[in-house]
Structure formats: structure tokens, C-alpha cells
Coordinates of C-alpha atoms in Angstrom, one line a residue:
X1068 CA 6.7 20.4 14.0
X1069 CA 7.0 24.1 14.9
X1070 CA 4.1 25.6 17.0
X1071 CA 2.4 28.6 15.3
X1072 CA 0.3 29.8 18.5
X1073 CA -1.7 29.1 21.3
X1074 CA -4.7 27.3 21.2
X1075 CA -7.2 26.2 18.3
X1076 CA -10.7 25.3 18.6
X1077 CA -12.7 22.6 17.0
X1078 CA -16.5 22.9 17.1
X1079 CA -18.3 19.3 15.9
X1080 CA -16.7 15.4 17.1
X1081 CA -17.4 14.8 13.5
X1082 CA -14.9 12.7 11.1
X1083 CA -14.4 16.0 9.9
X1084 CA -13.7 17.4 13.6
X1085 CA -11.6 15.1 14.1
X1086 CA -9.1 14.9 11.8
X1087 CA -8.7 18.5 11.3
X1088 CA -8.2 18.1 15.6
X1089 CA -5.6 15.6 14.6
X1090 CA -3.8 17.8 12.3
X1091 CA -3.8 21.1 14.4
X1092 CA -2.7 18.8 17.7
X1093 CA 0.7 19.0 15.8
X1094 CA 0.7 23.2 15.5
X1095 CA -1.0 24.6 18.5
X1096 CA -0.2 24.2 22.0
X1097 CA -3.9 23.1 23.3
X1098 CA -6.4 22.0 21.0
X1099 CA -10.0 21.9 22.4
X1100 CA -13.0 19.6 20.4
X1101 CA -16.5 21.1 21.4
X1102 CA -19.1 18.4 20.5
X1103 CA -23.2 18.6 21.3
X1104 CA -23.5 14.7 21.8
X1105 CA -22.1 13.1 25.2
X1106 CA -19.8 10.7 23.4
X1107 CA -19.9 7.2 24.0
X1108 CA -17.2 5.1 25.2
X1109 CA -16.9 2.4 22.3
X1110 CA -18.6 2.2 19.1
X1111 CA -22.5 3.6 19.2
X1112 CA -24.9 5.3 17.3
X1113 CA -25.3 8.9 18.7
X1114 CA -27.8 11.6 17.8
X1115 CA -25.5 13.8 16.0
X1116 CA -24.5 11.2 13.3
X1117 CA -28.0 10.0 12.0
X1118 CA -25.6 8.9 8.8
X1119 CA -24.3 6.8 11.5
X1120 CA -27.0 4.3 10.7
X1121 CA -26.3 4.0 6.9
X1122 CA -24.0 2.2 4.9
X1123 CA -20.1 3.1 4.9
X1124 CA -17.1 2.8 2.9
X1125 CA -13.6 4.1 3.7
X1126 CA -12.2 4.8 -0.2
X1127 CA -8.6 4.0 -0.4
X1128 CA -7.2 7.6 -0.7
X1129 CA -9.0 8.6 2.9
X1130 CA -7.5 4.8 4.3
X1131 CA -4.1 6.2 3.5
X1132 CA -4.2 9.5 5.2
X1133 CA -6.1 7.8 8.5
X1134 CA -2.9 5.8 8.8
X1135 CA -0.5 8.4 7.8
X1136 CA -2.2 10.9 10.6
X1137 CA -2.4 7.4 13.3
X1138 CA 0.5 5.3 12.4
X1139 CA -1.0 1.6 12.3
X1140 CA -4.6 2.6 12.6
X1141 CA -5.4 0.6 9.7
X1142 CA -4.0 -2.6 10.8
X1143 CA -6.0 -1.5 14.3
X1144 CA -9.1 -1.3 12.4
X1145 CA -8.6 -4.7 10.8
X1146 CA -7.6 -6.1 14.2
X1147 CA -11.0 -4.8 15.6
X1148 CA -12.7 -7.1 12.6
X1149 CA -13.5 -4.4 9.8
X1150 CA -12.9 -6.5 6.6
X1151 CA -10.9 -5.1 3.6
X1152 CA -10.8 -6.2 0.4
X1153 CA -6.8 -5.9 -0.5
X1154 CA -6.0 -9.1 -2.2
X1155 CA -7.1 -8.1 -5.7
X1156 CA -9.7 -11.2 -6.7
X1157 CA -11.9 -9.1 -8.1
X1158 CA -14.8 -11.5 -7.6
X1159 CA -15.4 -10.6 -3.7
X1160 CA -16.6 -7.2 -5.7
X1161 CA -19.9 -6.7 -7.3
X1162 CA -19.9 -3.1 -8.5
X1163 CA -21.9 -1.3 -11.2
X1164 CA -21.6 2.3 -12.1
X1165 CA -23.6 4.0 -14.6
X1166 CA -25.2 0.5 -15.9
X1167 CA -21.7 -1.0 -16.6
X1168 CA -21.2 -3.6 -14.7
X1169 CA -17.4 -4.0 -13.4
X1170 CA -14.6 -7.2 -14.3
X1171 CA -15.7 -9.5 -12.4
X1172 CA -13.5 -11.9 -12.8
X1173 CA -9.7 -12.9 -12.3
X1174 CA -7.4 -11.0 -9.9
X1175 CA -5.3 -7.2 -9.8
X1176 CA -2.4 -8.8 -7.1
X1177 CA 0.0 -5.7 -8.3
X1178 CA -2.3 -3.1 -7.6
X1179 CA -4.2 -5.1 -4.8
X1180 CA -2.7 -2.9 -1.8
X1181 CA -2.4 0.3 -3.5
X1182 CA -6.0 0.2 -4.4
X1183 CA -7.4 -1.7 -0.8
X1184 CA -10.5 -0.6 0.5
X1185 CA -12.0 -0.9 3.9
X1186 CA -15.6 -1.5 5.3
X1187 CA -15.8 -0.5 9.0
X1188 CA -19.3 0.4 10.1
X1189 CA -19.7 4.4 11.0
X1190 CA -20.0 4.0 14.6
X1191 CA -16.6 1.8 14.8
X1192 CA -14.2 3.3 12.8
X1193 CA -15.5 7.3 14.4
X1194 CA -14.5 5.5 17.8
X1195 CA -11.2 4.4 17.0
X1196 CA -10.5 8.0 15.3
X1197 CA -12.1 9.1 18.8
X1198 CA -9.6 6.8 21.2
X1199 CA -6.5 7.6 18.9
X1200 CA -7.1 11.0 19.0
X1201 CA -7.8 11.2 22.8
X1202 CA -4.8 9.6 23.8
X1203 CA -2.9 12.6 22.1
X1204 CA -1.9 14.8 25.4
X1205 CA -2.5 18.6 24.6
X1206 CA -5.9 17.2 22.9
X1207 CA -9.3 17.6 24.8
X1208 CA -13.0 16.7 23.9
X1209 CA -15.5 19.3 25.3
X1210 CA -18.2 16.6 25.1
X1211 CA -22.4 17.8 25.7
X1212 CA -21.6 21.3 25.0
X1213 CA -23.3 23.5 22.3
X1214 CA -21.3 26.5 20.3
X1215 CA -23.6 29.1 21.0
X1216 CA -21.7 31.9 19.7
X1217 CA -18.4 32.8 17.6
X1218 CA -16.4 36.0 18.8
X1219 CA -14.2 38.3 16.9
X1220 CA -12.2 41.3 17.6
X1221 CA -14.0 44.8 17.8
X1222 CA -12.7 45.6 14.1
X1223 CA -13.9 42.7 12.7
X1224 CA -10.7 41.2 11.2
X1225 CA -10.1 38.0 13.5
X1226 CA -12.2 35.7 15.4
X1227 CA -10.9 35.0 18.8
X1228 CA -13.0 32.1 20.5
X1229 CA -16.4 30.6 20.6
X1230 CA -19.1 31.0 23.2
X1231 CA -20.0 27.3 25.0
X1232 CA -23.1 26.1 26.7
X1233 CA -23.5 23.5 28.5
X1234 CA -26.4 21.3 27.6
X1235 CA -26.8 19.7 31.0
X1236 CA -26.3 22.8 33.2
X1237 CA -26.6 25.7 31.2
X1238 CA -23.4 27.4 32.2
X1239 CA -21.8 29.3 29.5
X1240 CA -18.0 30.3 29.1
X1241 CA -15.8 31.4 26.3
X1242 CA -13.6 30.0 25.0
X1243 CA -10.5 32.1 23.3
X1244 CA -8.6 30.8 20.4
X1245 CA -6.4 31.9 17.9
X1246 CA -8.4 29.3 15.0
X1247 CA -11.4 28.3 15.1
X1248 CA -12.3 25.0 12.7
X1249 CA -15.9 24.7 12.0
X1250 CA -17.1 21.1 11.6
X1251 CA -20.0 20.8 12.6
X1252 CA -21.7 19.7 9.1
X1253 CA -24.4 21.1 6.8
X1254 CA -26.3 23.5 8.9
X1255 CA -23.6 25.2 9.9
X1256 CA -23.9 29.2 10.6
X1257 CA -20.2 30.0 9.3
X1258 CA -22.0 31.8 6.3
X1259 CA -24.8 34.0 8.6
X1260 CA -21.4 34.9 10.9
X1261 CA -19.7 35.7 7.9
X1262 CA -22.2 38.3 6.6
X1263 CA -22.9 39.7 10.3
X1264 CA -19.2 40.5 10.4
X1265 CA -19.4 43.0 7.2
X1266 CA -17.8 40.1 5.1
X1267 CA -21.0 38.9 2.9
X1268 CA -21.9 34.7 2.4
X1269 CA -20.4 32.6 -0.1
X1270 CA -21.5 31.8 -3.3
X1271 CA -23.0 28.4 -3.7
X1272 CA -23.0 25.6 -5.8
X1273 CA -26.2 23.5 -6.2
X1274 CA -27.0 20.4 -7.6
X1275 CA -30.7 19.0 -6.3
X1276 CA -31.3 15.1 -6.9
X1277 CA -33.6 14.7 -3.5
X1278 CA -31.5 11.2 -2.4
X1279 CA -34.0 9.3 -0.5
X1280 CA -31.9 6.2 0.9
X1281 CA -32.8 3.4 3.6
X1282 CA -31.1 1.1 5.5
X1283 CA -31.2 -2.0 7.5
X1284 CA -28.1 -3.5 9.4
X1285 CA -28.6 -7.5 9.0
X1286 CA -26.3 -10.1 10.3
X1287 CA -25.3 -12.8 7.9
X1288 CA -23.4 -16.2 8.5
X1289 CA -19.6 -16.5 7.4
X1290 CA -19.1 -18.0 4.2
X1291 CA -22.8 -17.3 2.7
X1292 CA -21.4 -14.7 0.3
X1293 CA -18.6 -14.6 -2.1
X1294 CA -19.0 -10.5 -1.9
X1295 CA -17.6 -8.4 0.5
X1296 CA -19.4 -5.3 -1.2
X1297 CA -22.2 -4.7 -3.6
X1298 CA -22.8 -1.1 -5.2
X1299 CA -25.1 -1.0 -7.9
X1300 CA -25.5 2.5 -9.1
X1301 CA -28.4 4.2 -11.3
X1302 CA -28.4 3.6 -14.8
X1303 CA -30.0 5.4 -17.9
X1304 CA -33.4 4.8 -17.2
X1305 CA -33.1 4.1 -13.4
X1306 CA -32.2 6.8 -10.7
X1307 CA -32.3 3.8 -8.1
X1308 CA -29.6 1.6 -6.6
X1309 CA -28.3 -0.8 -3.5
X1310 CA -25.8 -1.5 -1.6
X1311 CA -24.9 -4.4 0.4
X1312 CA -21.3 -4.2 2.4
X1313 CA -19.9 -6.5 4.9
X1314 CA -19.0 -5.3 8.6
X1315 CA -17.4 -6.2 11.5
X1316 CA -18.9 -9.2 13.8
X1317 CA -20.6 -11.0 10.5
X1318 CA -22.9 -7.8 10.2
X1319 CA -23.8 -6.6 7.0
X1320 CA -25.2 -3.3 6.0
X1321 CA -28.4 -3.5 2.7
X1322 CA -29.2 -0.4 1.8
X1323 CA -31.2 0.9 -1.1
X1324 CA -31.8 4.5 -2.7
X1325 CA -33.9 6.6 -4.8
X1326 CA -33.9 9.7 -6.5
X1327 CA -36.2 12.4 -8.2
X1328 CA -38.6 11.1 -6.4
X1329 CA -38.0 7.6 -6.3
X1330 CA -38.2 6.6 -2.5
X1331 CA -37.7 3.1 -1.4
X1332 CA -40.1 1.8 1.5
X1333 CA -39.4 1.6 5.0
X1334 CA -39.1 -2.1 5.8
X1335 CA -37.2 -4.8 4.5
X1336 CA -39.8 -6.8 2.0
X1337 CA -40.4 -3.5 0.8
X1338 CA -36.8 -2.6 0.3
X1339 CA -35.9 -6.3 -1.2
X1340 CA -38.7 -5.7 -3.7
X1341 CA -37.6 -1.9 -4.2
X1342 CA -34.1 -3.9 -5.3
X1343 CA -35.1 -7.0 -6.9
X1344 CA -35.4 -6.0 -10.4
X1345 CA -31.1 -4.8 -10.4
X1346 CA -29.9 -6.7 -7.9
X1347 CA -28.7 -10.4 -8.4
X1348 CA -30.8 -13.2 -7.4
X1349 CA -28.2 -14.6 -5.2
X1350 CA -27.9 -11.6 -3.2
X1351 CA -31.6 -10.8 -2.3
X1352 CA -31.4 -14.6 -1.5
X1353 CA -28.9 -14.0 0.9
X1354 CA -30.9 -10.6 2.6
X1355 CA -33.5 -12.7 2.8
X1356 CA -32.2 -15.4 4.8
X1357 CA -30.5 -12.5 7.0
X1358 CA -31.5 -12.0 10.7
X1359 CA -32.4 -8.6 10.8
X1360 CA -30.9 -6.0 13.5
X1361 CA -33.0 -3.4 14.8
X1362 CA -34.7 -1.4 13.0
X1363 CA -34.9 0.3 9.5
X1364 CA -33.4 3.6 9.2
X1365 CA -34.2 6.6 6.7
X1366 CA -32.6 9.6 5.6
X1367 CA -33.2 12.1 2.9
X1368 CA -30.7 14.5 1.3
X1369 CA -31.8 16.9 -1.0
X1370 CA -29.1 18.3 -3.0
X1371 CA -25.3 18.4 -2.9
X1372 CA -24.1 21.6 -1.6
X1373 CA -20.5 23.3 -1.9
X1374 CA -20.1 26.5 -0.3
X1375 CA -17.4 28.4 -2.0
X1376 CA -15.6 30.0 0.6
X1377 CA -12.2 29.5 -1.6
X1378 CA -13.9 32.3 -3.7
X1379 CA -14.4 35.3 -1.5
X1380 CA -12.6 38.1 -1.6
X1381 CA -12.1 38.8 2.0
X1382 CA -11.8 36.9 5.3
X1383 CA -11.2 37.3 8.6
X1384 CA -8.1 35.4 10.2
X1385 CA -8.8 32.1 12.5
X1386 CA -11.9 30.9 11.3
X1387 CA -11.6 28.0 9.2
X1388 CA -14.7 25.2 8.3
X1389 CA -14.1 21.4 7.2
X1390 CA -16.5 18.6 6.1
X1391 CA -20.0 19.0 5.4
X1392 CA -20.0 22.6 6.1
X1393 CA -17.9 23.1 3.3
X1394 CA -19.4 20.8 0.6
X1395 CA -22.1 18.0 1.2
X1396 CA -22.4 15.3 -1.3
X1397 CA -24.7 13.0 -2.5
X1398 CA -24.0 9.9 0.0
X1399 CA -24.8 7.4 -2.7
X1400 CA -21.1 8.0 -4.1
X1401 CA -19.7 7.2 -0.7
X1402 CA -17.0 10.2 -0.8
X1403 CA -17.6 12.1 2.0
X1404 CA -14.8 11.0 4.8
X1405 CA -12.2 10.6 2.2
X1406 CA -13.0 13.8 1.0
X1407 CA -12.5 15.3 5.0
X1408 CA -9.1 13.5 5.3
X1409 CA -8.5 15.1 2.4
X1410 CA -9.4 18.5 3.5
X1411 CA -7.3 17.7 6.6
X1412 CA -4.2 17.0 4.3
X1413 CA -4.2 20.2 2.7
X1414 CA -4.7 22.1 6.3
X1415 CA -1.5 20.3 7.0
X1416 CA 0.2 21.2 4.2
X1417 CA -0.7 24.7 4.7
X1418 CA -0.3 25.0 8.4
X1419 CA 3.8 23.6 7.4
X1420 CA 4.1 26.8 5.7
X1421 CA 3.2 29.2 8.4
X1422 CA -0.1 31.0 9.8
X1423 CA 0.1 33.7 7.9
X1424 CA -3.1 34.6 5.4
X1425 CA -4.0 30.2 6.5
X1426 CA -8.0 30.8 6.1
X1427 CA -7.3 32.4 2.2
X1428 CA -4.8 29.6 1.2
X1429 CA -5.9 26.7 3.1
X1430 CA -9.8 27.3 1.5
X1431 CA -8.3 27.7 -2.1
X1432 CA -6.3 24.4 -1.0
X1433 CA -9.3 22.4 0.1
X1434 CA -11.0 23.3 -3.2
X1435 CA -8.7 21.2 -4.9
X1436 CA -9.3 17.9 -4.1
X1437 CA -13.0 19.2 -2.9
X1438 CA -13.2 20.4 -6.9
X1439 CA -12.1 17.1 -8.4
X1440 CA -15.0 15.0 -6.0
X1441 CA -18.0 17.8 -7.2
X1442 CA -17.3 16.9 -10.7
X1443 CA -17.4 13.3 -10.5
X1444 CA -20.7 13.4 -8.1
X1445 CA -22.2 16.1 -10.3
X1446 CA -20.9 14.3 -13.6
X1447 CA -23.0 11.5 -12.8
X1448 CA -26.1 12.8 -11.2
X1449 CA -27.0 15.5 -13.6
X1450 CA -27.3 12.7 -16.2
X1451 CA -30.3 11.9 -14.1
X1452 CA -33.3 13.3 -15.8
X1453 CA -35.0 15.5 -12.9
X1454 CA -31.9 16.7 -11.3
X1455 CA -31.2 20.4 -11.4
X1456 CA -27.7 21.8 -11.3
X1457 CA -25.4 23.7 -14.0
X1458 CA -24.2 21.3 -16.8
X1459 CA -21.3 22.5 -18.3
X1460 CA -19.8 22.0 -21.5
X1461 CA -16.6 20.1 -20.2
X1462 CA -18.1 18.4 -17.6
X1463 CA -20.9 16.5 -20.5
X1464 CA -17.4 16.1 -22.2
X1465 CA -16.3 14.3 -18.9
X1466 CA -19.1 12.2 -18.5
X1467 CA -19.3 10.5 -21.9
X1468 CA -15.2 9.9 -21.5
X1469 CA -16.1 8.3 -18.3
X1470 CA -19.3 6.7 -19.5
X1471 CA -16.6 5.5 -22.5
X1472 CA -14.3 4.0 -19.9
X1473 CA -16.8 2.2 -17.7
X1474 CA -17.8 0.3 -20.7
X1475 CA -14.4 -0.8 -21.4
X1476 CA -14.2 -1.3 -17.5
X1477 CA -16.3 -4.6 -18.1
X1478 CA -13.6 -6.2 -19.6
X1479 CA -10.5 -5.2 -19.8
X1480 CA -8.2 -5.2 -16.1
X1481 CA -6.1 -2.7 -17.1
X1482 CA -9.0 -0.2 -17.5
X1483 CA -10.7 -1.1 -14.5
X1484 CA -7.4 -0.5 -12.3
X1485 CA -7.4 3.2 -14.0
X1486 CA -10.9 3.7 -12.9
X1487 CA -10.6 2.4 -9.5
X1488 CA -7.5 4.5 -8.7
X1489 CA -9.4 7.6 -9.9
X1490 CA -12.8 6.2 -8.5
X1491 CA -10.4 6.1 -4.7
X1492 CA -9.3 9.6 -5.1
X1493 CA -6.1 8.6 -5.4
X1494 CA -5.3 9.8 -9.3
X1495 CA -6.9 13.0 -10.8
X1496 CA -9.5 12.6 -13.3
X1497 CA -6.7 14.2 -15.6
X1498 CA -5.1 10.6 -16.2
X1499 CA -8.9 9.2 -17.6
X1500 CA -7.1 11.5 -20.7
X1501 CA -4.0 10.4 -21.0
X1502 CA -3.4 9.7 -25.2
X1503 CA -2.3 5.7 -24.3
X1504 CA -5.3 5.5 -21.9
X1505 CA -7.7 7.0 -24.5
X1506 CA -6.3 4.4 -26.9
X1507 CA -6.7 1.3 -25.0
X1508 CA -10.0 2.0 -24.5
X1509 CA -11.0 3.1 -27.5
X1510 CA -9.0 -0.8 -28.9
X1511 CA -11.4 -2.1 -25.8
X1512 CA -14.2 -0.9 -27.1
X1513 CA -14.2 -1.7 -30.4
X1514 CA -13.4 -5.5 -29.7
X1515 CA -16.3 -5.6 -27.5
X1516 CA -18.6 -4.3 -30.4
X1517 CA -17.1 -6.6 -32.9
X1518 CA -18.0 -9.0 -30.2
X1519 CA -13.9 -10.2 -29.8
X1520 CA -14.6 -11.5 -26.5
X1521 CA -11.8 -10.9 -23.6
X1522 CA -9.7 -8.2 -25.2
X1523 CA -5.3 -9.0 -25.3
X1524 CA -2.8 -7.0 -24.0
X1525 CA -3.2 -3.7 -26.1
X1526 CA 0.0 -2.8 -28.5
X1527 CA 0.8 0.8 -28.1
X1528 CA 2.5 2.2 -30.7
X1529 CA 5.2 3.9 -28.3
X1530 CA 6.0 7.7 -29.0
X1531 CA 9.5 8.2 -27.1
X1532 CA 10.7 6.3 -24.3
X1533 CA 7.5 7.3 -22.4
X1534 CA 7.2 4.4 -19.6
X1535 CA 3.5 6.5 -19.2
X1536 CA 3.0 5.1 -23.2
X1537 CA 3.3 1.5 -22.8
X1538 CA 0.6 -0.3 -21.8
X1539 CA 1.9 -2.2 -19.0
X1540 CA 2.3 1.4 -16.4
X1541 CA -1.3 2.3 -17.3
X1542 CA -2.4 0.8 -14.1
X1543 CA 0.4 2.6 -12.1

């Protein structure tokens, strides 16, 4: 690929960090990553990833573009014992959204690899990224080194490098770049630099559900579970949930959340009878029996926040911001890293087409597939009673469609293949409305109520030669 300049800057060894590092390795002639944390050599928990300690899911959209940006890495990642669920029996999945509990039974093999999903812990799959991206050559990691300090030209119109400390010695150099890419997560200071440069802060959208969620990394013998991942999310009448996903080395991550005030407690009884009332019997059995490993961990979020850089009107040139300090969701929904391999998709994409005016179009880019994760996180949480954020006319339109669909979800495959594609990020909400979509759940539906049992193939009434019409391509 075609080198637009110099050298680019990364500030934050975050997911986020590094595969916007990745990306801009293939434009730039030197690509620097400045990280606060001295990194470890293999897999760890390190200070600047408390999430680190908390249950993760790679969705299958993010999966894709890991392995389109490190050809192989997810057959690496397997090969390093993270388990993925890619064979389509749909019993090794136990999920529940909205108080619809998913098809449990009987097997997707057509769509099994399109839709795979994989279960690395944090700390395992953020060191492979690490090693992959190390070995690139005009890539280095500025590791124990704060970013005190952005610079910009004397007229304000371009940053040119970032001030470094170092956190051991105290020295401090600058370092010049023609891009900068923040990434160093939610309290980032990309909005106070914005408005001391003349430029003003972006807008921001809100939505406060105070998550309270807490973990416990157990280890559980081969063979004990059918699962390979539990998410059981709230339900009318229930702003509480679970989730128990298998790792690497027969370890197994429980974790269980609150919100609006609903906080789990901090030890594992506590959090077994915190889940006991939603969670299968078989399952709490199974924690139970589990040889805990270390200790519990806590977090709180407050609210999911998207700061709307895509809608200012002005901006200087080579400053750019990724991840968490762009938009920070609510963790239950487990978007977060597919959303950053998204982001770094779309600074790909942009960076093809030149440098020219890339902080303007590669924000309005990002908003895209940013846009379409908000309204399915804020969809569902602001039918939470307690939660605060703008309800809009479409998106209560949204939710009941979805709320529609999930019901049909517990039946019908066909269905629950549409959901899961859109669920991975890998179809637009958009295809939730398509007319032969709407109808087949609508047929779903109203066997279930006339209490029909397991619903047939559904006989659509074909307008054209639409292959998008007939049931059979609903799933594709």
C-alpha cells in the first residue's frame, strides 16, 4: 500500500491502540505505540485494563477483521486453547436476551462458520494482538511512558506530536508526528485539547444505567458442561443478569450484573445467590463445584458514553481518537472490541483514499458502524425503568420489532440465524425489516400463540424472482 507520510503516533496499548497501530503500520513509515503500563511478556492482567479481569467475548464480525488485519490469527488463537463455538449445535449455547430465551436445540451447520464466535480471556487474546503486532518491523511499543502533552502548530490547524514522560525516570521528549490516534479509553483529554485549541468539545450522547458487574475466574473440569457460553440478559422486571463463558486451560469466567442500582455482592455465595433465581439449576451446580481462582473482581460503569466528534464542524488535521474515547458501552452487551476492529476498518478504508481532510471523513466513517451498536445498547437499556437517556420515536419502534423477533427467536432457526448475524455485527439492523423477514416472524408468532408447537418451513408468497423473498436466503 502507498505511504501517505512519515510517522503516526498511537497513545494507549489498548485493543483499540492496537489495531488502529496495525492499520496505520501499512501507511506510515514509523508507527510509534506509547503505553503507561510496562507490558508483559505473555498473557497478564496489567493495571491499565481493569476490564481485563471480566468476562470476554470476541463477536464474530470483530473475529473476522482480527484475522483479515493478522492472516491466521484466529486459527493461532484456537491453537493457544481459546474455544469457539463454530459447529452450529446450538445446544453448547445458553443465551437469553430480553427474557426470550434462544433455540436451544438442533443445529445451524450452514451458517455455523459465518456466524463462529470465540472466547479468549482478555489478557490472552490482547497478547497475541501484542506479539503479532510487534513482529511488524517499522512498528514500536513505547512501553511505561505517559502522554503528557499533545502539540500543534502555532496557528492551530494541525497537531504535530505528543509530549512523553517517562514513568520510571522522568525524562520527557517529544515526539513529532504527522497523526496522532488517541486510544487511550474513556478519560481521555481529546475533548479539553480540542476546546484549548479554539475548536470547542463535542456534543455528547448519554445514556446512564450505573452497570455494576462482578467477576470471578473459576476453573472447571472438561466435560462438566454442555455450554460453552451462558448470557442471560435483564428482562422486564429484572435489570440483572450472568454470564458464564468457557476459556482457555479449562478456566471459566461467572460473572453477574446489576443495574439501577442493583449491585451484586462481592464473593462467590453472594454472587451464586445474586444469580440463582435466572440462572439454571445445572449451571449454579456446576459454579459451585468450581475451584475458584484468585480473587473476585468489581467494576462499575455508569453510563454509555459517545462523543460525537463525527459532528463538529471544524478539526484540526492529524489528530484522530479510537475505542473508548470515542464511545464507551455498556459491557454487559459485550461489543466493545468488535466495535474497535470496526473503527479500525473504516480508518483503513479511509486511509486507501488519501490523507487528505482523514480526521473529518474517517470520524463520520467510524459513526457508522459506531451508530448501528449505540442503538442496539441503547434500544435495550432504556427499556430499563431507571435508566436515563433520549428515547426516540424510531428507536421504541426498533425495540418492539426486536422484542417481536426474539420471541420468534425461541423457536424458529431461521429467525434465530437473522438475529445472530445482526446480534455479531455482521448485518445491519436494516435486514430485522426486510418484508419476508417481517413475515416469517409475524407466521412464527402466531403459531406459538395458537400454541402450534415447532413452527414449518414458512411459505412465502414470492413477489418477483427475489432470492431475498424466499425463505430459504433469510439466513444468508
Amino acid at each position: 500500500m502507498p505511504e501517505l507520510d512519515e510517522r503516526a503516533v498511537v497513545l494507549g496499548a489498548s485493543m483499540a491502540g492496537l489495531l488502529a497501530a496495525r492499520v496505520l503500520a501499512d501507511f506510515f513509515v514509523t508507527v510509534t505505540v506509547v503505553e503507561r503500563d510496562v507490558l508483559p511478556d505473555g498473557p497478564a492482567i496489567r493495571r491499565g485494563v481493569p476490564q481485563g479481569r471480566h468476562v470476554h467475548v470476541l463477536l464474530t464480525r470483530g473475529a473476522q477483521i482480527l484475522d483479515e488485519l493478522f492472516p491466521g490469527f484466529l486459527n493461532e488463537l484456537v491453537a493457544d486453547g481459546a474455544p469457539v463455538w463454530n459447529d452450529g449445535e446450538l445446544s453448547k449455547l445458553h443465551l437469553s436476551f430480553g427474557g426470550h430465551e434462544m433455540l436451544r436445540s438442533g443445529k445451524i451447520a450452514r451458517e455455523a462458520r459465518a456466524l463462529a464466535v470465540y472466547m479468549p480471556s482478555r489478557p490472552l487474546l490482547e497478547c497475541l494482538v501484542r506479539q503479532r503486532l510487534q513482529a511488524i518491523k517499522n512498528v514500536t511499543i513505547l512501553d511505561g511512558h505517559d502522554a503528557a502533552e499533545l502539540k500543534s502548530t502555532a496557528d492551530r490547524n494541525r497537531v504535530t506530536g505528543v509530549r512523553v514522560v517517562d514513568r520510571s525516570s522522568g525524562a520527557e521528549r517529544e515526539l513529532m508526528a504527522d497523526v496522532v490516534m488517541n486510544a487511550t479509553g474513556r478519560g481521555a483529554h481529546t475533548s479539553a485539547f480540542l476546546k484549548s485549541l479554539g475548536y470547542g468539545r463535542p456534543v455528547e450522547d448519554h445514556i446512564v444505567m450505573h452497570t455494576t458487574y462482578v467477576s470471578q475466574l473459576l476453573r472447571i473440569p472438561r466435560g462438566t458442561l454442555k455450554e460453552m457460553l451462558v448470557d442471560i440478559s435483564p428482562a422486564p422486571g429484572r435489570p440483572t443478569g450472568m454470564f458464564l463463558t468457557g476459556y482457555e486451560n479449562d478456566t471459566w469466567m461467572f460473572t453477574v450484573f446489576g443495574m439501577v442500582g442493583h449491585e451484586p455482592p462481592r464473593d462467590l455465595a453472594g454472587m451464586l445467590s445474586f444469580a440463582q433465581d435466572y440462572c439454571p439449576a445445572h449451571l449454579i451446580a456446576a459454579v459451585r463445584a468450581a475451584e475458584p481462582i484468585g480473587e473476585v473482581a468489581h467494576h462499575r460503569t455508569p453510563s454509555s458514553r459517545w462523543r460525537r466528534y463525527d459532528k463538529m464542524p471544524r478539526l484540526p488535521d492529524g489528530l484522530l481518537v479510537c475505542g473508548d474515547a470515542i464511545c464507551s458501552f455498556n459491557p454487559i452487551y459485550g461489543q466493545g472490541m468488535t466495535v474497535a476492529a470496526l473503527e479500525a476498518a473504516a480508518l483503513r478504508d479511509c486511509l486507501r483514499r488519501g490523507g487528505t481532510d482523514l480526521p473529518r471523513r474517517y470520524f463520520r466513517s467510524s459513526a457508522k458502524p459506531i451508530g448501528v451498536a449505540w442503538q442496539m445498547v441503547a434500544g435495550s437499556d432504556l427499556t430499563v425503568p431507571g435508566v436515563t437517556g433520549r428515547r426516540s420515536r424510531s428507536m421504541r419502534v426498533i425495540t418492539r420489532l426486536v422484542d417481536w423477533a426474539l420471541a420468534a427467536c425461541e423457536s424458529d432457526p431461521v429467525v434465530a440465524v437473522r438475529f445472530f448475524r445482526v446480534n455479531g455485527l455482521i448485518d445491519s439492523p436494516i435486514r430485522l425489516l426486510h418484508p419476508a423477514f417481517v413475515y416469517r416472524v409475524a407466521v412464527v408468532n402466531l403459531r406459538r400463540r395458537r400454541g402450534g408447537g415447532q413452527p414449518r418451513q414458512v411459505e412465502v408468497a414470492a413477489r418477483g424472482n427475489s432470492r431475498e423473498a424466499r425463505p430459504d436466503n433469510l439466513s444468508r
